[in-house]
PDB file of C-alpha atoms and ligand atoms in Angstrom:
ATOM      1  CA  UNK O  28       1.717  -7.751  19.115  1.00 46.00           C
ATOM      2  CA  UNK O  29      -1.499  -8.986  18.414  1.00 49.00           C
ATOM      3  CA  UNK O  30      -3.556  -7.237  15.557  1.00 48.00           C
ATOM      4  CA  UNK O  31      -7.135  -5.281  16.517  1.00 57.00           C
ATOM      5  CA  UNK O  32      -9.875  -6.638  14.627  1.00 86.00           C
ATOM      6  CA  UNK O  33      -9.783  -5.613  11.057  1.00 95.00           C
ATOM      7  CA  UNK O  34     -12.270  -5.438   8.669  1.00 96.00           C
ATOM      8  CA  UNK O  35     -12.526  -3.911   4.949  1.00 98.00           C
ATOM      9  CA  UNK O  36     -14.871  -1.600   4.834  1.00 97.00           C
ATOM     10  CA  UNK O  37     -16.592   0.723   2.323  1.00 97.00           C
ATOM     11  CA  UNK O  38     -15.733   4.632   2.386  1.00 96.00           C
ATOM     12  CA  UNK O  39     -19.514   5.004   3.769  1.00 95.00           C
ATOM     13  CA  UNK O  40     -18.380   3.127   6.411  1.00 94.00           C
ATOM     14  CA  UNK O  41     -20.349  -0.091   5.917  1.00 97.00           C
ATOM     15  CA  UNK O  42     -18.730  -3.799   5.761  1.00 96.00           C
ATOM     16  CA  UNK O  43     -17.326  -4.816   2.785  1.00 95.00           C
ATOM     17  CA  UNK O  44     -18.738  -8.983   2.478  1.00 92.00           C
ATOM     18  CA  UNK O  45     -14.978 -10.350   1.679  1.00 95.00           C
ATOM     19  CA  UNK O  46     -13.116 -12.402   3.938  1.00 95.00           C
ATOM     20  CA  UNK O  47      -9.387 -11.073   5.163  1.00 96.00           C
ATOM     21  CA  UNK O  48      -6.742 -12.311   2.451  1.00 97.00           C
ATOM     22  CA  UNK O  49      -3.224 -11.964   1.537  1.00 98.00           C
ATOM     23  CA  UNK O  50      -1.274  -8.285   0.004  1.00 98.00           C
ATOM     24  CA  UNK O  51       0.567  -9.020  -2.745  1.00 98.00           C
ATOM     25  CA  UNK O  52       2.669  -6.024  -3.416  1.00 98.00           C
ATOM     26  CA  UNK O  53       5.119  -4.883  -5.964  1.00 96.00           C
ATOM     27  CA  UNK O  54       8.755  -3.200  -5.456  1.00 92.00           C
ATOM     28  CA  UNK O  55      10.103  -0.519  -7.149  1.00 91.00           C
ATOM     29  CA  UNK O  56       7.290   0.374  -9.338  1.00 95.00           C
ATOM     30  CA  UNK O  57       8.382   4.406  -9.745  1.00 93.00           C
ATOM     31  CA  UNK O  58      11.757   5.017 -11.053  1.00 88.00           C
ATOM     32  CA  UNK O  59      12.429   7.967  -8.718  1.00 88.00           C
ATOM     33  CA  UNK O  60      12.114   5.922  -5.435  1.00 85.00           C
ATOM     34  CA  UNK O  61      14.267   2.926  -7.124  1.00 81.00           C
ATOM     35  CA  UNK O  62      16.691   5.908  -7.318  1.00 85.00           C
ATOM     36  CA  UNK O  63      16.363   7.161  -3.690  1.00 87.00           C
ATOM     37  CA  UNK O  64      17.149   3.720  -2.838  1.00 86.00           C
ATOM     38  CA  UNK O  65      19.807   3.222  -5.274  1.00 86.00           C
ATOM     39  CA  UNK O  66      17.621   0.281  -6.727  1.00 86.00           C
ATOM     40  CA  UNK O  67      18.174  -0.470 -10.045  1.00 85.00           C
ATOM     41  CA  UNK O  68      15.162  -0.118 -12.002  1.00 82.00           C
ATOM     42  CA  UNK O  69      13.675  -4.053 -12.003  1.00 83.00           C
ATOM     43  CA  UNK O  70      13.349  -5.758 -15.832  1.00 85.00           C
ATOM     44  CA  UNK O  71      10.389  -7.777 -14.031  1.00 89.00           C
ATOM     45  CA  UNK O  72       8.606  -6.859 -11.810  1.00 93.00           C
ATOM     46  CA  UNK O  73       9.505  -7.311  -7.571  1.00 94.00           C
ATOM     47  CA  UNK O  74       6.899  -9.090  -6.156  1.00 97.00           C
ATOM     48  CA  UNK O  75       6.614  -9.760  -2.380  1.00 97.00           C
ATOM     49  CA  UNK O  76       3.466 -10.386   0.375  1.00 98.00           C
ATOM     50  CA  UNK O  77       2.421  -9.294   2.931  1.00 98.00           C
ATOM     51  CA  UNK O  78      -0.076 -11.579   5.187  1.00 98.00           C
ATOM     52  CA  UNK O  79      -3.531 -10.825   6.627  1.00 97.00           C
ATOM     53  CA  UNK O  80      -2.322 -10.183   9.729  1.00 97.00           C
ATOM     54  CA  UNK O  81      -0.551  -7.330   8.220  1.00 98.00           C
ATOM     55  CA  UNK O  82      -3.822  -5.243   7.260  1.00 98.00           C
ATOM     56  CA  UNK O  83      -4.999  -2.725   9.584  1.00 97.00           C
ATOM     57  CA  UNK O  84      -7.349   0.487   9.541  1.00 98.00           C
ATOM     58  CA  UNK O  85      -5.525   3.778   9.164  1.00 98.00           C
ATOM     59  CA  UNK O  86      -7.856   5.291  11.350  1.00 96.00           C
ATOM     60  CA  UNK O  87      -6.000   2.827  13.951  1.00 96.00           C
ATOM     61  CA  UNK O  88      -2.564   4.232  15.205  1.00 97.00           C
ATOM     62  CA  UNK O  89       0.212   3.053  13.139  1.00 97.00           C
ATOM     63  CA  UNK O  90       2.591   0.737  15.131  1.00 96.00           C
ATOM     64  CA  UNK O  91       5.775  -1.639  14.518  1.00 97.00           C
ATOM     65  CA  UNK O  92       8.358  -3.313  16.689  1.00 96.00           C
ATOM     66  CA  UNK O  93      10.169  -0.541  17.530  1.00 92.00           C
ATOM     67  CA  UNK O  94      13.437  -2.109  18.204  1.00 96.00           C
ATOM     68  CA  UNK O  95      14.830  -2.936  14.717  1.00 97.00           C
ATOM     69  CA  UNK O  96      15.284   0.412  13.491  1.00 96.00           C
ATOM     70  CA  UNK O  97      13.736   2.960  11.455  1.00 97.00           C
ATOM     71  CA  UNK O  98      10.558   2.292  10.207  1.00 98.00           C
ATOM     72  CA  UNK O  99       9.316   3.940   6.864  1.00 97.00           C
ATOM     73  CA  UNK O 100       5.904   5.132   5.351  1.00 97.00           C
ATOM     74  CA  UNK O 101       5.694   3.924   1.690  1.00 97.00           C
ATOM     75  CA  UNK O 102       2.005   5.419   0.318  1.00 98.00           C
ATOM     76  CA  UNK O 103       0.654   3.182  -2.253  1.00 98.00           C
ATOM     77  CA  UNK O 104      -2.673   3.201  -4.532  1.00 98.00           C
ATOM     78  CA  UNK O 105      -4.224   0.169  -3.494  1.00 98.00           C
ATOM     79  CA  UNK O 106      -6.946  -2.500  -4.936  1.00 98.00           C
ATOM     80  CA  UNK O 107      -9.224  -4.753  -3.270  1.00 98.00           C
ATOM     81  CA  UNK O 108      -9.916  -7.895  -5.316  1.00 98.00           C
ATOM     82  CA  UNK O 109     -13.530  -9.700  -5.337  1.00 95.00           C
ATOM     83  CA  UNK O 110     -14.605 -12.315  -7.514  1.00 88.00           C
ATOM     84  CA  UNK O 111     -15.299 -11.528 -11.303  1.00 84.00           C
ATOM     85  CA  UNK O 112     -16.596 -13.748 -14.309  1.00 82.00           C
ATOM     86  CA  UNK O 113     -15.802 -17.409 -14.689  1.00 82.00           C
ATOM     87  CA  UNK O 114     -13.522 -16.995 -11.833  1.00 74.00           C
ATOM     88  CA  UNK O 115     -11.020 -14.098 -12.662  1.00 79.00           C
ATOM     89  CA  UNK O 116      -9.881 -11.845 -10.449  1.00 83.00           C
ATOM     90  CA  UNK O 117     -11.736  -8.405 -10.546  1.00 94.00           C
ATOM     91  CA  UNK O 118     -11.196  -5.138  -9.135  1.00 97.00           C
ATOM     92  CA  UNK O 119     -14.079  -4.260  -6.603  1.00 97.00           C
ATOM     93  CA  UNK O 120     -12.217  -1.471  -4.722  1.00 97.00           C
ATOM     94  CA  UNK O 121      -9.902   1.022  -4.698  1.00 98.00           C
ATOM     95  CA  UNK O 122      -7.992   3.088  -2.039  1.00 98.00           C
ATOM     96  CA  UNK O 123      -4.787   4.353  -1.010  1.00 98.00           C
ATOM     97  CA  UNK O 124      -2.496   2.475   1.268  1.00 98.00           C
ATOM     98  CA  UNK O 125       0.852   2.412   4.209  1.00 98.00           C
ATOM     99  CA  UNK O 126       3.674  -0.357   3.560  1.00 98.00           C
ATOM    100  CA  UNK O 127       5.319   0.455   6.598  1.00 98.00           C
ATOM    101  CA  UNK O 128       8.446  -1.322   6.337  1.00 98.00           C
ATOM    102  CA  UNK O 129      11.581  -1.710   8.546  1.00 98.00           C
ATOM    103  CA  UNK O 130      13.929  -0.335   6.447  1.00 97.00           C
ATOM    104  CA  UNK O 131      17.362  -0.554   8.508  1.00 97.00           C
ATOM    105  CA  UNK O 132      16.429  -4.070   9.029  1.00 97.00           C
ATOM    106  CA  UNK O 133      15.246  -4.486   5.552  1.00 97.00           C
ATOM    107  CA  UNK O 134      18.541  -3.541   4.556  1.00 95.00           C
ATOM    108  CA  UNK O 135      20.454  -5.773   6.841  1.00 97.00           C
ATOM    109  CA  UNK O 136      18.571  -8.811   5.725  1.00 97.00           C
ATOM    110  CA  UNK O 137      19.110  -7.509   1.699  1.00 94.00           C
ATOM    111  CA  UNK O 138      22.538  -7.309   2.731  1.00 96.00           C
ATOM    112  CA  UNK O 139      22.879 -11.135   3.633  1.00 97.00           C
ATOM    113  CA  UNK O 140      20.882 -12.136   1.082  1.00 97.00           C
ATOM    114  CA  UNK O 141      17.735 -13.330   3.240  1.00 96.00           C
ATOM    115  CA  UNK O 142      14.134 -12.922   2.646  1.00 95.00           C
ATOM    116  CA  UNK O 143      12.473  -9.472   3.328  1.00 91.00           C
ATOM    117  CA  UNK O 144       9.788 -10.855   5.457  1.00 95.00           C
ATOM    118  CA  UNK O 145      10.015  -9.690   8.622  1.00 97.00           C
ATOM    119  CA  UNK O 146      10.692  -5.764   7.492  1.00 98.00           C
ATOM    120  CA  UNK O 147       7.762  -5.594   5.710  1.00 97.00           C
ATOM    121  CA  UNK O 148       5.207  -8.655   6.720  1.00 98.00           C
ATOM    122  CA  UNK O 149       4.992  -8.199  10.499  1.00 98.00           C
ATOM    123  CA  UNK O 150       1.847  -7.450  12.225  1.00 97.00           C
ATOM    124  CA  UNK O 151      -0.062  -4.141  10.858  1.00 97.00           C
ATOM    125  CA  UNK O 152       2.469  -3.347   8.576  1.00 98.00           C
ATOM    126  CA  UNK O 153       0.020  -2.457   6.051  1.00 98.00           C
ATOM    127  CA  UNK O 154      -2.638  -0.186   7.060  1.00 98.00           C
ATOM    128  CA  UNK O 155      -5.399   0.690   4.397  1.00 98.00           C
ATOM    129  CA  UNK O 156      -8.045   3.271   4.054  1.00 98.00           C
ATOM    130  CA  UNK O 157     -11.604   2.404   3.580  1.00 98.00           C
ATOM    131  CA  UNK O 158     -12.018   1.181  -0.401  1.00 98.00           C
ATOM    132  CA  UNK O 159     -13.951   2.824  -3.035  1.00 97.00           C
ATOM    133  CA  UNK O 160     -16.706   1.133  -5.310  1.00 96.00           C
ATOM    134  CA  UNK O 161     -14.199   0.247  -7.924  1.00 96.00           C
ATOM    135  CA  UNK O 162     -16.653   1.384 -11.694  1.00 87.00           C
ATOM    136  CA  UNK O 163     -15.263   1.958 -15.138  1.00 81.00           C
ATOM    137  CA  UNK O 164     -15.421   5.886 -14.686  1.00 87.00           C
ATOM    138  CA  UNK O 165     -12.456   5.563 -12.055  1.00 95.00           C
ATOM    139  CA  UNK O 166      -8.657   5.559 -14.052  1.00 97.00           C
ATOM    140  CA  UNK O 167      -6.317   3.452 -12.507  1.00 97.00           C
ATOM    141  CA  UNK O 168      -3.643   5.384 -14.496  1.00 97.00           C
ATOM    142  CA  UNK O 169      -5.091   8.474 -13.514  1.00 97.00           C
ATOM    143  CA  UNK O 170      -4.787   8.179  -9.479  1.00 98.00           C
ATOM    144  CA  UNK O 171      -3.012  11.320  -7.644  1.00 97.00           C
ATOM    145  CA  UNK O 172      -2.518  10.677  -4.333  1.00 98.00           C
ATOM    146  CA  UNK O 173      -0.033  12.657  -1.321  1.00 98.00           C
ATOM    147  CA  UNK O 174       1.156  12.211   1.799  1.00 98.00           C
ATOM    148  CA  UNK O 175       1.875  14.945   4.169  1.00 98.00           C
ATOM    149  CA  UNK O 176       3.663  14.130   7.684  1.00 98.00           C
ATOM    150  CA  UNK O 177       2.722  16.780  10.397  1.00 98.00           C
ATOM    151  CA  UNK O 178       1.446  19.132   8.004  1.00 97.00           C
ATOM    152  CA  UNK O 179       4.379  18.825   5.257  1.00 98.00           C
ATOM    153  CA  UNK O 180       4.030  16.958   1.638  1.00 98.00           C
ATOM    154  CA  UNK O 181       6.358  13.775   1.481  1.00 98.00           C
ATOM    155  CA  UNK O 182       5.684  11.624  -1.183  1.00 97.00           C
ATOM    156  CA  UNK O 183       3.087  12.803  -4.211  1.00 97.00           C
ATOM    157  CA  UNK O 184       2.204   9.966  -6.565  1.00 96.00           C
ATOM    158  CA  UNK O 185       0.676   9.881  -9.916  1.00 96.00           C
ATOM    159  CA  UNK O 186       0.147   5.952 -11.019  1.00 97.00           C
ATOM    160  CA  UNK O 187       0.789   7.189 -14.994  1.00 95.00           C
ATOM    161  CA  UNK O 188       4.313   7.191 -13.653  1.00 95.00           C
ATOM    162  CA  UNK O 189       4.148   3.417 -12.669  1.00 96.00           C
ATOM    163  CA  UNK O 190       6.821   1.326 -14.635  1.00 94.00           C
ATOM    164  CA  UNK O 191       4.355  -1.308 -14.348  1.00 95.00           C
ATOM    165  CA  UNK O 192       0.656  -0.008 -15.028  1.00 96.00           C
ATOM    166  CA  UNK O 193      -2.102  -1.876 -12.691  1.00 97.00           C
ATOM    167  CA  UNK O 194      -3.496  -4.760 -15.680  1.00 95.00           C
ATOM    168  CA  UNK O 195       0.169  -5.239 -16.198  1.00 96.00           C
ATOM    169  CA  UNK O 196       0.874  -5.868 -12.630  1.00 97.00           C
ATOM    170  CA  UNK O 197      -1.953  -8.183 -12.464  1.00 96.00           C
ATOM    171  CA  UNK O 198      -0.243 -10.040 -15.439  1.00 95.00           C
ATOM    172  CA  UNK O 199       2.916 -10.311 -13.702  1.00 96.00           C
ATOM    173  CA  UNK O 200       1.017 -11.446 -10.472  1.00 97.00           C
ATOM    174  CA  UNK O 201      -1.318 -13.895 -11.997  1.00 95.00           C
ATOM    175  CA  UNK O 202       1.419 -16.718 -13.154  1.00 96.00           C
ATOM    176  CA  UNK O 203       2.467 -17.116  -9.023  1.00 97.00           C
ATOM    177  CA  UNK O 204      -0.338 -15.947  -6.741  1.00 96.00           C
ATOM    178  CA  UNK O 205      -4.324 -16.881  -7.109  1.00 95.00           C
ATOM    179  CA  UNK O 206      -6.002 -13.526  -6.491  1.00 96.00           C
ATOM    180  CA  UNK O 207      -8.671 -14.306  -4.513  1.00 95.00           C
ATOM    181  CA  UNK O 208     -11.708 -12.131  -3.338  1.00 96.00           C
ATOM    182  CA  UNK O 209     -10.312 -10.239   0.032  1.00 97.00           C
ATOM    183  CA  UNK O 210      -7.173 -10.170  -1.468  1.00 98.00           C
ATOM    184  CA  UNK O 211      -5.103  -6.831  -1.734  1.00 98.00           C
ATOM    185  CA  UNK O 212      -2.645  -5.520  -4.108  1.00 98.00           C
ATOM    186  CA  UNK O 213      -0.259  -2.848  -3.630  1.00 98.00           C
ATOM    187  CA  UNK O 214       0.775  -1.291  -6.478  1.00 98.00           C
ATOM    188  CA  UNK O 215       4.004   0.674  -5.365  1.00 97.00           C
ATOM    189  CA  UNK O 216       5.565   3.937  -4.081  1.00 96.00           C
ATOM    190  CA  UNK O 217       6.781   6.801  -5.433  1.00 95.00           C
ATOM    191  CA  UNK O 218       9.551   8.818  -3.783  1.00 94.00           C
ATOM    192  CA  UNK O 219       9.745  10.828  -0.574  1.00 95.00           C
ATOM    193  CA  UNK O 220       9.537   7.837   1.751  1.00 96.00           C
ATOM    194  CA  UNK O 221      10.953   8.127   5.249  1.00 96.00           C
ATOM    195  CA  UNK O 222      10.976   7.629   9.140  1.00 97.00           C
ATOM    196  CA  UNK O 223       7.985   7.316  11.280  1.00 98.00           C
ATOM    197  CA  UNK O 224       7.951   8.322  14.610  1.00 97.00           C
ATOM    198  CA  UNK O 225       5.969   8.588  17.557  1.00 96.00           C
ATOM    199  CA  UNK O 226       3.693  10.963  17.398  1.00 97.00           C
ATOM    200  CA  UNK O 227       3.444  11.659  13.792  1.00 98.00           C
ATOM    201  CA  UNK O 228       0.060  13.088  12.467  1.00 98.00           C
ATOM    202  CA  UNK O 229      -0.032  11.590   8.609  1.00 98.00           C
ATOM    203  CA  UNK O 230      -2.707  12.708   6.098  1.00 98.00           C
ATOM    204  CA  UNK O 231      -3.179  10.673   2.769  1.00 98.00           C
ATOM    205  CA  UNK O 232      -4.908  12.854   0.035  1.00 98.00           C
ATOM    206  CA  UNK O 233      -6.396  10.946  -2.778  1.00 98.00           C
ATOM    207  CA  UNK O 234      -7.969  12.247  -5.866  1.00 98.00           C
ATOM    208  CA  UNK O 235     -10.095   9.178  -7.637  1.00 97.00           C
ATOM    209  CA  UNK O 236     -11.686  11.117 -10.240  1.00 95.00           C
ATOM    210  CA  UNK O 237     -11.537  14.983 -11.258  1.00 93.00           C
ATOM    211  CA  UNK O 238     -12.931  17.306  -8.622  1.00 92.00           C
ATOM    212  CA  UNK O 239     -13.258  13.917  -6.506  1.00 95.00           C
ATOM    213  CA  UNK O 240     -11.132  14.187  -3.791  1.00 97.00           C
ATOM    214  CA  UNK O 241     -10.648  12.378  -0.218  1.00 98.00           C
ATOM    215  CA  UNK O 242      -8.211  13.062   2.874  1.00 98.00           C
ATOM    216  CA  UNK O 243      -7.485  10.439   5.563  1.00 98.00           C
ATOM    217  CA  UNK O 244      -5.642  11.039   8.983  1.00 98.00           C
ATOM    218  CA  UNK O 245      -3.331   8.970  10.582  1.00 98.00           C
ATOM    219  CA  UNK O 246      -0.834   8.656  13.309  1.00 97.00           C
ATOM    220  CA  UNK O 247       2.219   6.983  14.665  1.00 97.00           C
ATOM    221  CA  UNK O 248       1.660   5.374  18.089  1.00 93.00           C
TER     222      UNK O 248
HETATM  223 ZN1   ZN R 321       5.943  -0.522  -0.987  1.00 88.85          ZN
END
């Protein structure tokens, strides 16, 4: 499957000047989707990545190799990472994100005590909206975001329910992987995550500020 040319890109549509990098994304990060899972709620956090080849537009239809089982939306807040002072890591945008994820064969590979890879690193399994300017007057611990599948609300997020808030999660991040400008972060999903299928019209609803509100349209090939 090869992956159509993606680029970030700024909600006004223009090119974002960062190269393609890695996801680095964080498991069980709301204590009601640990639950659905029957995931105990992490002491540290679950760190896992996703490669570039996984990012993809969400304008673009969502696909995954369809014969490994179910595959499930997971709707995440999402940061894009640019280069800050004396070489940190800063926040340059924000959006809202799919970690689609092959969740029978997730579970299979869980179950034999393998890595998670290819359930949730294969090609396009992360498709992102276009990022806002990230500025101080945006709350990362203020970000409501929803996802509605053919018209009906699945998953509702609020990151103030994040067990592990966003400079926390860049803590936790910062001792294994170099954020590096291009580079994405995931920063969990609440609960209501389930089954794509062909054919699904998805909308993502994301409120950045108060009275500030976006939608974005997707759909399963
Ligand atoms: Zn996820």
């Amino acid at each position: 499957m090869t992956s159509a040319a993606y680029q970030h890109r700024w909600l006004d549509g223009s090119a974002a000047e960062l190269p393609l990098g890695k996801v680095v994304c964080i498991g069980r990060n709301y204590a009601d989707h640990a639950a659905e899972l029957n995931n105990p709620v992490p002491a540290e956090p679950v760190l896992f990545i996703k490669p570039a080849t996984s990012l993809c537009a969400i304008d673009q239809p969502l696909q995954w190799p369809n014969q490994f089982g179910a595959c499930h939306f997971e709707t995440e807040l999402a940061l894009l990472m640019g280069a800050g002072n004396e070489g940190e890591p800063a926040i340059v945008g924000v959006g809202l994100a799919l970690d689609l994820t092959l969740r029978e064969l997730q579970d299979s590979l869980k179950a034999a005590r393998l890595p998670w890879e290819k359930a949730k690193a294969f090609d396009r399994a992360c498709a992102v909206t276009p990022w806002l300017h990230y500025r101080d007057n945006i709350d990362l611990a203020a970000q409501q975001f929803e996802l509605y599948c053919n018209g009906e609300r699945r998953q509702r997020g609020d990151s103030a329910q994040m067990l592990t808030s966003v400079p926390a999660l860049l803590k936790a991040i910062a001792p294994f992987f170099s954020l590096q400008p291009g580079d994405v972060v995931l920063t969990g999903t609440p609960a209501g995550v389930g089954p794509l299928h062909s054919g699904d019209q998805l909308e993502l609803r994301w409120t950045p500020r108060p009275d500030e509100h976006y939608s974005f349209a997707a759909h399963a090939r």
